[in-house]
Tab-separated table of C-alpha atoms and ligand atoms in Angstrom:
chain	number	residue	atom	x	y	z
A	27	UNK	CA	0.172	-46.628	18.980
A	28	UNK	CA	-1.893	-43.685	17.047
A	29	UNK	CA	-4.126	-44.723	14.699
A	30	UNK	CA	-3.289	-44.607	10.509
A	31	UNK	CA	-4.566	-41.101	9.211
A	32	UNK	CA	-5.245	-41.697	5.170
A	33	UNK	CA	-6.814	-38.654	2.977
A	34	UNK	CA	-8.683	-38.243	-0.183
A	35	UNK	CA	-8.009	-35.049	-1.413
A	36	UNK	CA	-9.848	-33.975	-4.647
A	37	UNK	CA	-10.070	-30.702	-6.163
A	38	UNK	CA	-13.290	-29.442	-6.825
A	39	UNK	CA	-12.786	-27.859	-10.299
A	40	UNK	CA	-14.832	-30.649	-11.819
A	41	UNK	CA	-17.164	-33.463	-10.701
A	42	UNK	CA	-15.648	-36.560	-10.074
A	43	UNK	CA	-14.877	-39.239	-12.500
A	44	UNK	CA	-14.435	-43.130	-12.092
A	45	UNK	CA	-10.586	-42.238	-11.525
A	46	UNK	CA	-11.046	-40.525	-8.747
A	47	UNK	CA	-14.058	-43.024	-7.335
A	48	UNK	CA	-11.474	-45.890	-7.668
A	49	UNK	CA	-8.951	-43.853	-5.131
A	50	UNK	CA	-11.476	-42.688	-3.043
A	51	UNK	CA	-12.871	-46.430	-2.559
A	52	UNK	CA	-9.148	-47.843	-2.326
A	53	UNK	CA	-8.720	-45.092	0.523
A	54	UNK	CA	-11.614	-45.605	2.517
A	55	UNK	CA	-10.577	-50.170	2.470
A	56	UNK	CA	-7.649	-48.948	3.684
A	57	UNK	CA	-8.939	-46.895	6.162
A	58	UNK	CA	-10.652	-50.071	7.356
A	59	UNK	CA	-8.610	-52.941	6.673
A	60	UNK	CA	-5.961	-50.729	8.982
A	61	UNK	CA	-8.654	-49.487	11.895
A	62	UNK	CA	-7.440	-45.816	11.248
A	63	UNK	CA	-8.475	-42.409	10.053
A	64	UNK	CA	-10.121	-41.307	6.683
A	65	UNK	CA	-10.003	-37.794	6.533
A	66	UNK	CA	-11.030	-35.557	2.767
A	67	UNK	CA	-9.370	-32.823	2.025
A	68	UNK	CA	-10.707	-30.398	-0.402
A	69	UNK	CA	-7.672	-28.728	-2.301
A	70	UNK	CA	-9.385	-26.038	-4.006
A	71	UNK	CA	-6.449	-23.227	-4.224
A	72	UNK	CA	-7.095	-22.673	-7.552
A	73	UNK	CA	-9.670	-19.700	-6.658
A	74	UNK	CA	-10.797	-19.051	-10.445
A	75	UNK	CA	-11.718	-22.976	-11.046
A	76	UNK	CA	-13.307	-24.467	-7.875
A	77	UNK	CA	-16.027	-23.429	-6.832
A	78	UNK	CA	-18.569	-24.033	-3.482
A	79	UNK	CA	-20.997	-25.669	-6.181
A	80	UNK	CA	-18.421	-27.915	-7.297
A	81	UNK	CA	-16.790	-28.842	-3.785
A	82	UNK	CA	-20.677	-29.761	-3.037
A	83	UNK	CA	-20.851	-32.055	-6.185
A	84	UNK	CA	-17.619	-33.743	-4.873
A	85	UNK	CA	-18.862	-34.072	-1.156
A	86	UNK	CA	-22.296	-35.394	-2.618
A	87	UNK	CA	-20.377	-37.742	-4.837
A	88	UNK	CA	-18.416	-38.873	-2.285
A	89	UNK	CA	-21.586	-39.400	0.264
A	90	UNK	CA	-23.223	-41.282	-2.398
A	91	UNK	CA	-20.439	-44.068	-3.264
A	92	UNK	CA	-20.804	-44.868	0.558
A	93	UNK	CA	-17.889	-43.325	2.289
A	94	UNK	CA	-17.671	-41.925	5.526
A	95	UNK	CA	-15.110	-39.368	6.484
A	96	UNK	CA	-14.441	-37.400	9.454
A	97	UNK	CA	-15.896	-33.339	10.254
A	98	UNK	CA	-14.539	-31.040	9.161
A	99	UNK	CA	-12.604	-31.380	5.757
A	100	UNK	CA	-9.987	-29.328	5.781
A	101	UNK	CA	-9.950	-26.879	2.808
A	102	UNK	CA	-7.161	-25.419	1.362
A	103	UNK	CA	-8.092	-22.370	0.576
A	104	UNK	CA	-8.758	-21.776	4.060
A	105	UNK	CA	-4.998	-21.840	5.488
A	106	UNK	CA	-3.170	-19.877	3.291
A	107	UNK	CA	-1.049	-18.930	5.825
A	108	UNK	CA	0.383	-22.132	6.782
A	109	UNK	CA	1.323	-22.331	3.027
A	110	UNK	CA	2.753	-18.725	3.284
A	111	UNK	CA	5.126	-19.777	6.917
A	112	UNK	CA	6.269	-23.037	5.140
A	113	UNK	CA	7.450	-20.661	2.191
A	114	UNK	CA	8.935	-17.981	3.979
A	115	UNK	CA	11.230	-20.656	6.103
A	116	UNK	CA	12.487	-22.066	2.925
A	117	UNK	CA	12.810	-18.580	1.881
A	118	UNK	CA	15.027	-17.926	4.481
A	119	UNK	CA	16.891	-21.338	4.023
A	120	UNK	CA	17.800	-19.402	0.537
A	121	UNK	CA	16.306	-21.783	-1.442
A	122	UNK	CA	13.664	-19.682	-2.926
A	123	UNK	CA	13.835	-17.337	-6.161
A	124	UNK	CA	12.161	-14.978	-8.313
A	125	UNK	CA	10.990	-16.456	-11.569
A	126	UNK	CA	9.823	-13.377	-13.942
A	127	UNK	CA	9.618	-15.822	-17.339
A	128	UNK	CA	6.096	-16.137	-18.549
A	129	UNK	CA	4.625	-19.161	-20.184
A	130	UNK	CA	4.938	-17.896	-23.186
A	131	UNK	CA	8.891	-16.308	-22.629
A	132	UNK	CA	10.050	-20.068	-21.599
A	133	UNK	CA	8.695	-21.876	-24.596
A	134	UNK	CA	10.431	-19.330	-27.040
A	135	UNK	CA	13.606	-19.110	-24.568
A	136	UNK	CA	13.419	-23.105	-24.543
A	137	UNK	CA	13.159	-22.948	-28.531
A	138	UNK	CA	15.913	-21.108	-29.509
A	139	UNK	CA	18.946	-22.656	-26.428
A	140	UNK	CA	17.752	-25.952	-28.484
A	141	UNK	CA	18.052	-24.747	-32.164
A	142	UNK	CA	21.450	-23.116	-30.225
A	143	UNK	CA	22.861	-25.960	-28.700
A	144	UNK	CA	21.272	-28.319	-31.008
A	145	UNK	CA	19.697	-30.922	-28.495
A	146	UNK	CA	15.990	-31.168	-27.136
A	147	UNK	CA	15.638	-29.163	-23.673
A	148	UNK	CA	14.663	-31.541	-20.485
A	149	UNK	CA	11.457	-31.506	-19.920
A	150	UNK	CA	9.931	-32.523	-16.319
A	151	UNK	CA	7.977	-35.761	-15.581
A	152	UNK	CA	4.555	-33.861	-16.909
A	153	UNK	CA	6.380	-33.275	-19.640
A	154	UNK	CA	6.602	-29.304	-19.158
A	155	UNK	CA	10.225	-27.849	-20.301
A	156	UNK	CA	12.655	-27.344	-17.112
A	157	UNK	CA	12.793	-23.801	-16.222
A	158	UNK	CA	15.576	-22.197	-18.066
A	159	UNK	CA	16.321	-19.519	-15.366
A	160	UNK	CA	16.038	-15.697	-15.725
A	161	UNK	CA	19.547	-14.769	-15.790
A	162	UNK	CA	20.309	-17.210	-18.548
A	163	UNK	CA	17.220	-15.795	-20.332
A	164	UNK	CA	16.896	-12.008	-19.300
A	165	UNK	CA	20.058	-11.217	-17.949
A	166	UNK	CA	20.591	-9.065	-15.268
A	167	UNK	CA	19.547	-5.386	-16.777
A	168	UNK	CA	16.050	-6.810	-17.892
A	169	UNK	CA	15.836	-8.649	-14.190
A	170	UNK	CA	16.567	-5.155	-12.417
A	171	UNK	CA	13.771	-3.804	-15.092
A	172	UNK	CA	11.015	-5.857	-14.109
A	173	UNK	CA	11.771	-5.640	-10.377
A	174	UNK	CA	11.870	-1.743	-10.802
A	175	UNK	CA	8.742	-1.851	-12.670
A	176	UNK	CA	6.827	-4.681	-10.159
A	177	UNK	CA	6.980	-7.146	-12.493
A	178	UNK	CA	4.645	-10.087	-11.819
A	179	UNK	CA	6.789	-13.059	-10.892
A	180	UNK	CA	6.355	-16.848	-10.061
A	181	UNK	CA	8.764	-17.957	-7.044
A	182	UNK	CA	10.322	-20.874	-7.733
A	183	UNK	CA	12.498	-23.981	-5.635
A	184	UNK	CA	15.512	-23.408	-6.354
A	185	UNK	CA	16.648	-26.961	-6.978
A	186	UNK	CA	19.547	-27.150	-7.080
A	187	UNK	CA	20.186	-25.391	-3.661
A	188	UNK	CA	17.871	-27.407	-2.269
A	189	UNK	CA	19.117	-31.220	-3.313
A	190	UNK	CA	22.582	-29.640	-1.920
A	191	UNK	CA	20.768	-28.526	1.253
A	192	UNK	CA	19.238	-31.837	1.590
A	193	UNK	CA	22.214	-33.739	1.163
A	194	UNK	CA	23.677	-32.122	4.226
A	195	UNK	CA	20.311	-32.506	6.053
A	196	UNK	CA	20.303	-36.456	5.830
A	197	UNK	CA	23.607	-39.095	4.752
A	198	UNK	CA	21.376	-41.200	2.571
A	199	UNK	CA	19.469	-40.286	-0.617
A	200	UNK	CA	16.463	-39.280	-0.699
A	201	UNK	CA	13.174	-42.192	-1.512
A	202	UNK	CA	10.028	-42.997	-0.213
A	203	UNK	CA	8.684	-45.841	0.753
A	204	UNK	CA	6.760	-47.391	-1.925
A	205	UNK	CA	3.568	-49.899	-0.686
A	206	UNK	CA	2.275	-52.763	-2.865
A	207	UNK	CA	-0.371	-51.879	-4.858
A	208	UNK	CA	-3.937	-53.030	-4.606
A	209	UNK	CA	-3.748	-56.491	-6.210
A	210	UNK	CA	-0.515	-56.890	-4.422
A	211	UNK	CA	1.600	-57.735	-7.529
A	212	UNK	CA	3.930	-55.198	-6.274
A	213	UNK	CA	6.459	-55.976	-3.272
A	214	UNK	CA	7.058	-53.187	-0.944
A	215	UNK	CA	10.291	-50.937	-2.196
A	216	UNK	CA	12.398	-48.202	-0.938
A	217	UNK	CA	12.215	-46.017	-4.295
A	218	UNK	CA	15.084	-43.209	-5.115
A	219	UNK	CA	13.458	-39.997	-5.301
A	220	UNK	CA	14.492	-37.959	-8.250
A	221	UNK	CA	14.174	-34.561	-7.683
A	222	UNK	CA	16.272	-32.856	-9.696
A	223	UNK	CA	14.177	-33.937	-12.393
A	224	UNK	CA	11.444	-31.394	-11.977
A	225	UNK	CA	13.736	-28.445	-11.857
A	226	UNK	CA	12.874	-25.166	-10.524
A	227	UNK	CA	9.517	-26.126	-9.931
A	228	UNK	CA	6.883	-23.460	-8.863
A	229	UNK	CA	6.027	-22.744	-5.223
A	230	UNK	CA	3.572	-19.789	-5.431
A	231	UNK	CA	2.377	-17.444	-8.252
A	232	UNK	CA	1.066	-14.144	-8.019
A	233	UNK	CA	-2.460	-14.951	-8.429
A	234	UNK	CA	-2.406	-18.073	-5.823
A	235	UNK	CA	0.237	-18.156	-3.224
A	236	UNK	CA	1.123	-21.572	-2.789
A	237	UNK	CA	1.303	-24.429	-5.040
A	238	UNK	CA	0.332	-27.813	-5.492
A	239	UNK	CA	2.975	-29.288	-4.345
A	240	UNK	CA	3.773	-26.837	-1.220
A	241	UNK	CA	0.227	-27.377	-0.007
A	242	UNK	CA	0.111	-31.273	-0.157
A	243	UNK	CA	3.173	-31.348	1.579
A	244	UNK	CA	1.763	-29.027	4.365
A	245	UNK	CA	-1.289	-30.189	4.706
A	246	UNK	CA	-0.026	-34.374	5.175
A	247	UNK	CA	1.728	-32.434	8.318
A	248	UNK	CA	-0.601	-31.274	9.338
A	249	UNK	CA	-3.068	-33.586	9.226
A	250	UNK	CA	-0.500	-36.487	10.536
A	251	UNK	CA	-1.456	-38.124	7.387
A	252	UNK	CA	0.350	-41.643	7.512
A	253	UNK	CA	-0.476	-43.477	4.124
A	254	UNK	CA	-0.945	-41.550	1.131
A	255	UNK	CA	-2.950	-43.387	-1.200
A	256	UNK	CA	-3.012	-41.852	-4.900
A	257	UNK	CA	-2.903	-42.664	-8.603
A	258	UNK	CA	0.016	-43.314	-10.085
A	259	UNK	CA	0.222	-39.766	-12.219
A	260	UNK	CA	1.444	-38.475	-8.918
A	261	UNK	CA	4.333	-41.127	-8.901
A	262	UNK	CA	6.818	-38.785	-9.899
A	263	UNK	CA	5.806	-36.080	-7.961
A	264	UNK	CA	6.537	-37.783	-4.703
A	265	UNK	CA	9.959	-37.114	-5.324
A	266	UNK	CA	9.472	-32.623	-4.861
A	267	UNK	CA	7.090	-34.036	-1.869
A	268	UNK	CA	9.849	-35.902	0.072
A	269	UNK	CA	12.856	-33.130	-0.932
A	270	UNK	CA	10.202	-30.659	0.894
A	271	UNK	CA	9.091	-33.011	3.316
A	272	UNK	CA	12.965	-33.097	4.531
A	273	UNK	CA	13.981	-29.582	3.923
A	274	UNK	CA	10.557	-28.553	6.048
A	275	UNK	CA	11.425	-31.226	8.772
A	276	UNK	CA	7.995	-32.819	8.108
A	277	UNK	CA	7.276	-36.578	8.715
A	278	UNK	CA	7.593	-39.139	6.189
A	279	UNK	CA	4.172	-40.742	5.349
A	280	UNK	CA	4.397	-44.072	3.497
A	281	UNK	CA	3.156	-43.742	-0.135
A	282	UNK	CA	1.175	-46.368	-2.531
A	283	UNK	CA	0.285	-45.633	-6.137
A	284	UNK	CA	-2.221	-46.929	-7.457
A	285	UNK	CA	-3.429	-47.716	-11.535
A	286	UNK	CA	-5.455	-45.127	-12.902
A	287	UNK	CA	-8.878	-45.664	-14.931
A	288	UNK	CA	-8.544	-45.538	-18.746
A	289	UNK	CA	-11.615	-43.815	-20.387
A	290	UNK	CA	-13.645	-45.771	-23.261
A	291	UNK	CA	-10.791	-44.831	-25.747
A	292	UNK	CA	-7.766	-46.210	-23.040
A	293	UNK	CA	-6.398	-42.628	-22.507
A	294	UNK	CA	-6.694	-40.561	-18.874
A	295	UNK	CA	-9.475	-40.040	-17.629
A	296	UNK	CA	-10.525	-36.064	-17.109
A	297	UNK	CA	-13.124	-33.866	-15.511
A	298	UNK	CA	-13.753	-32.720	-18.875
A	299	UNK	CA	-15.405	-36.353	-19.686
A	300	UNK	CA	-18.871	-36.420	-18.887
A	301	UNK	CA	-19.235	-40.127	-19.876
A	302	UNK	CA	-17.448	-41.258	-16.878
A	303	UNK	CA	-18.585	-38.809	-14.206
A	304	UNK	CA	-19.961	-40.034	-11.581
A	305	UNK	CA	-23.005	-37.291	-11.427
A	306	UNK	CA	-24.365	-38.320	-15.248
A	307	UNK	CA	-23.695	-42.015	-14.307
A	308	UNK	CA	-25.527	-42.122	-11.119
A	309	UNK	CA	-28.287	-40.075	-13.341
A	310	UNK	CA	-28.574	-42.653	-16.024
A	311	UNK	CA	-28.971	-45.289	-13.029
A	312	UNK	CA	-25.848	-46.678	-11.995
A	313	UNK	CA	-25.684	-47.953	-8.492
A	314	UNK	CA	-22.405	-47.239	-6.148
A	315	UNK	CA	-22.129	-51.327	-6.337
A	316	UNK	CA	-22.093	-50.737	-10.382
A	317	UNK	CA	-19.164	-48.004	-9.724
A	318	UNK	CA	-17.349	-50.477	-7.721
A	319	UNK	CA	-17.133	-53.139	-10.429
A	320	UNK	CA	-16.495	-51.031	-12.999
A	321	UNK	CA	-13.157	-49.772	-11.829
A	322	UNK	CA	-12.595	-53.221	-10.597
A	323	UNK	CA	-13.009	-53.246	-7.246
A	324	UNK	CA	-16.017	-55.961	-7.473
A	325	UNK	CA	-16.656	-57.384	-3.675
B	286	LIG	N1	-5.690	-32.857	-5.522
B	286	LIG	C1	-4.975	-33.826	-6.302
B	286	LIG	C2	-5.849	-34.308	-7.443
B	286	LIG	O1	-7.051	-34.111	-7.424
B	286	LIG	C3	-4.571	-35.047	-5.492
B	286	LIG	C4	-3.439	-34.726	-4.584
B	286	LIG	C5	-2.843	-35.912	-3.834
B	286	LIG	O2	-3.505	-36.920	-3.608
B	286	LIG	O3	-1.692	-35.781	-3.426
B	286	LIG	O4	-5.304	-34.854	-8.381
């Protein structure tokens, strides 16, 4: 039998915090208690944010709380063009469209079908409003417009294509396989994956070609990641991962989400909060062992 593959993958648009030193730590025990792989993965597509200081910050971070990962790290924005094949196959499945709204044309398109219709638009797990579509929005004269005049556009899943493609793809509904979580109070579950929840959700934008989700999806593949271990803010988003996962053919890693790190004032943690970055705390004197208790992993 091959060996468990299990990734950290951080973005380097910040230094890390204690958030992401608790799921670094909980993937390298795993690593361990399970004799396999721990591999980091460096998902830095966002070209204007990340930056080789920052990925250096992470790696040093990383080095420094005592974990040891394989050579190389795979970095995103480095294989582009395995992001670009998996899009142009679902692309040709039909399952791709041009999205033209801006940010700024959704939230005012979003405002006025509610004061219309009188009930509060669905907004996605993140809590960003569903796409609304362009043809309800622009129509067709305005789409032909912008496509005439090279419009920048977003392409986007489109969802419900896809759940319908799946569906024929595989009898049963689509879920993941949920593992307990790290103080085990948490059977093992088979958990539905919602999908349609998310909507039309982005896939590429003009200024970076693939998305979040496309890449992470990719990039399990291949890497023959076989546990992905991650905070539970990505909970929801394992749902897009496994509808890709199927319509892309891709294996089926096992999944385990795991509590986040509330700041001093119990809300999420961010790279914007210098308090608990691991940089200014190792600066002030903290030892790795001090890191460990504080987001409760105490030996
Ligand atoms: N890069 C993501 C983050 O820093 C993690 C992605 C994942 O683990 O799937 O939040």
């Amino acid at each position: 039998m091959s060996r468990p593959v299990l990734r950290f993958a951080p973005s380097p648009n910040g230094r890390l915090h204690l958030g992401h030193a608790l799921s670094a730590l909980l993937n390298a025990r795993m690593a361990t208690s399970l004799g396999g792989r721990l591999l980091i993965r460096i998902e830095d597509i966002d070209r204007t944010r990340c930056t080789p200081e920052l990925e250096a910050g992470v790696l040093e971070d990383l080095a420094w709380l005592g974990l040891d990962w394989e050579q190389p790290v795979r970095r995103q924005s480095e294989h582009f063009n395995d992001y670009a094949a998996a899009l142009d196959r679902l692309s040709a499945m039909g399952l791709v469209r041009k999205a033209f709204l801006t940010r700024g044309e959704i939230a005012r398109a979003v405002a006025k079908l509610e004061e219309e219709r009188g009930v509060r638009w669905p907004c996605d797990p993140d809590g960003a409003p569903l796409y609304p579509g362009d043809e309800a929005v622009l129509g067709p004269e305005e789409i032909a417009a912008r496509e005439a005049q090279g419009a920048p556009f977003a392409l986007r899943l489109d969802m419900a294509a896809a759940l319908a493609r799946c569906t024929g793809l595989r009898a049963d509904p689509l879920s993941w396989q949920e593992l307990p979580d790290d103080e085990g109070r948490q059977a093992p579950a088979r958990i539905a994956a919602d999908a349609a929840r998310w909507g039309d959700v982005v896939l590429a934008r003009k200024d970076t070609p693939t998305s979040y989700h496309l890449s992470v999806v990719v990039d399990d593949a291949v890497q023959g990641i076989t546990h992905v271990v991650r905070g539970r803010d990505l909970y929801e988003a394992t749902a897009v991962h496994r509808l890709l996962q199927v319509l892309l053919g891709l294996p089926e890693p096992l999944y385990r989400h795991h509590r986040l790190v509330p700041g001093e004032d119990g809300r999420k943690l961010s790279k914007s909060q210098g308090d608990t970055a691991l940089a200014e705390l190792r600066a002030k004197g903290a030892t790795p062992e001090e890191i460990r208790r504080r987001v409760g992993l105490a030996p």
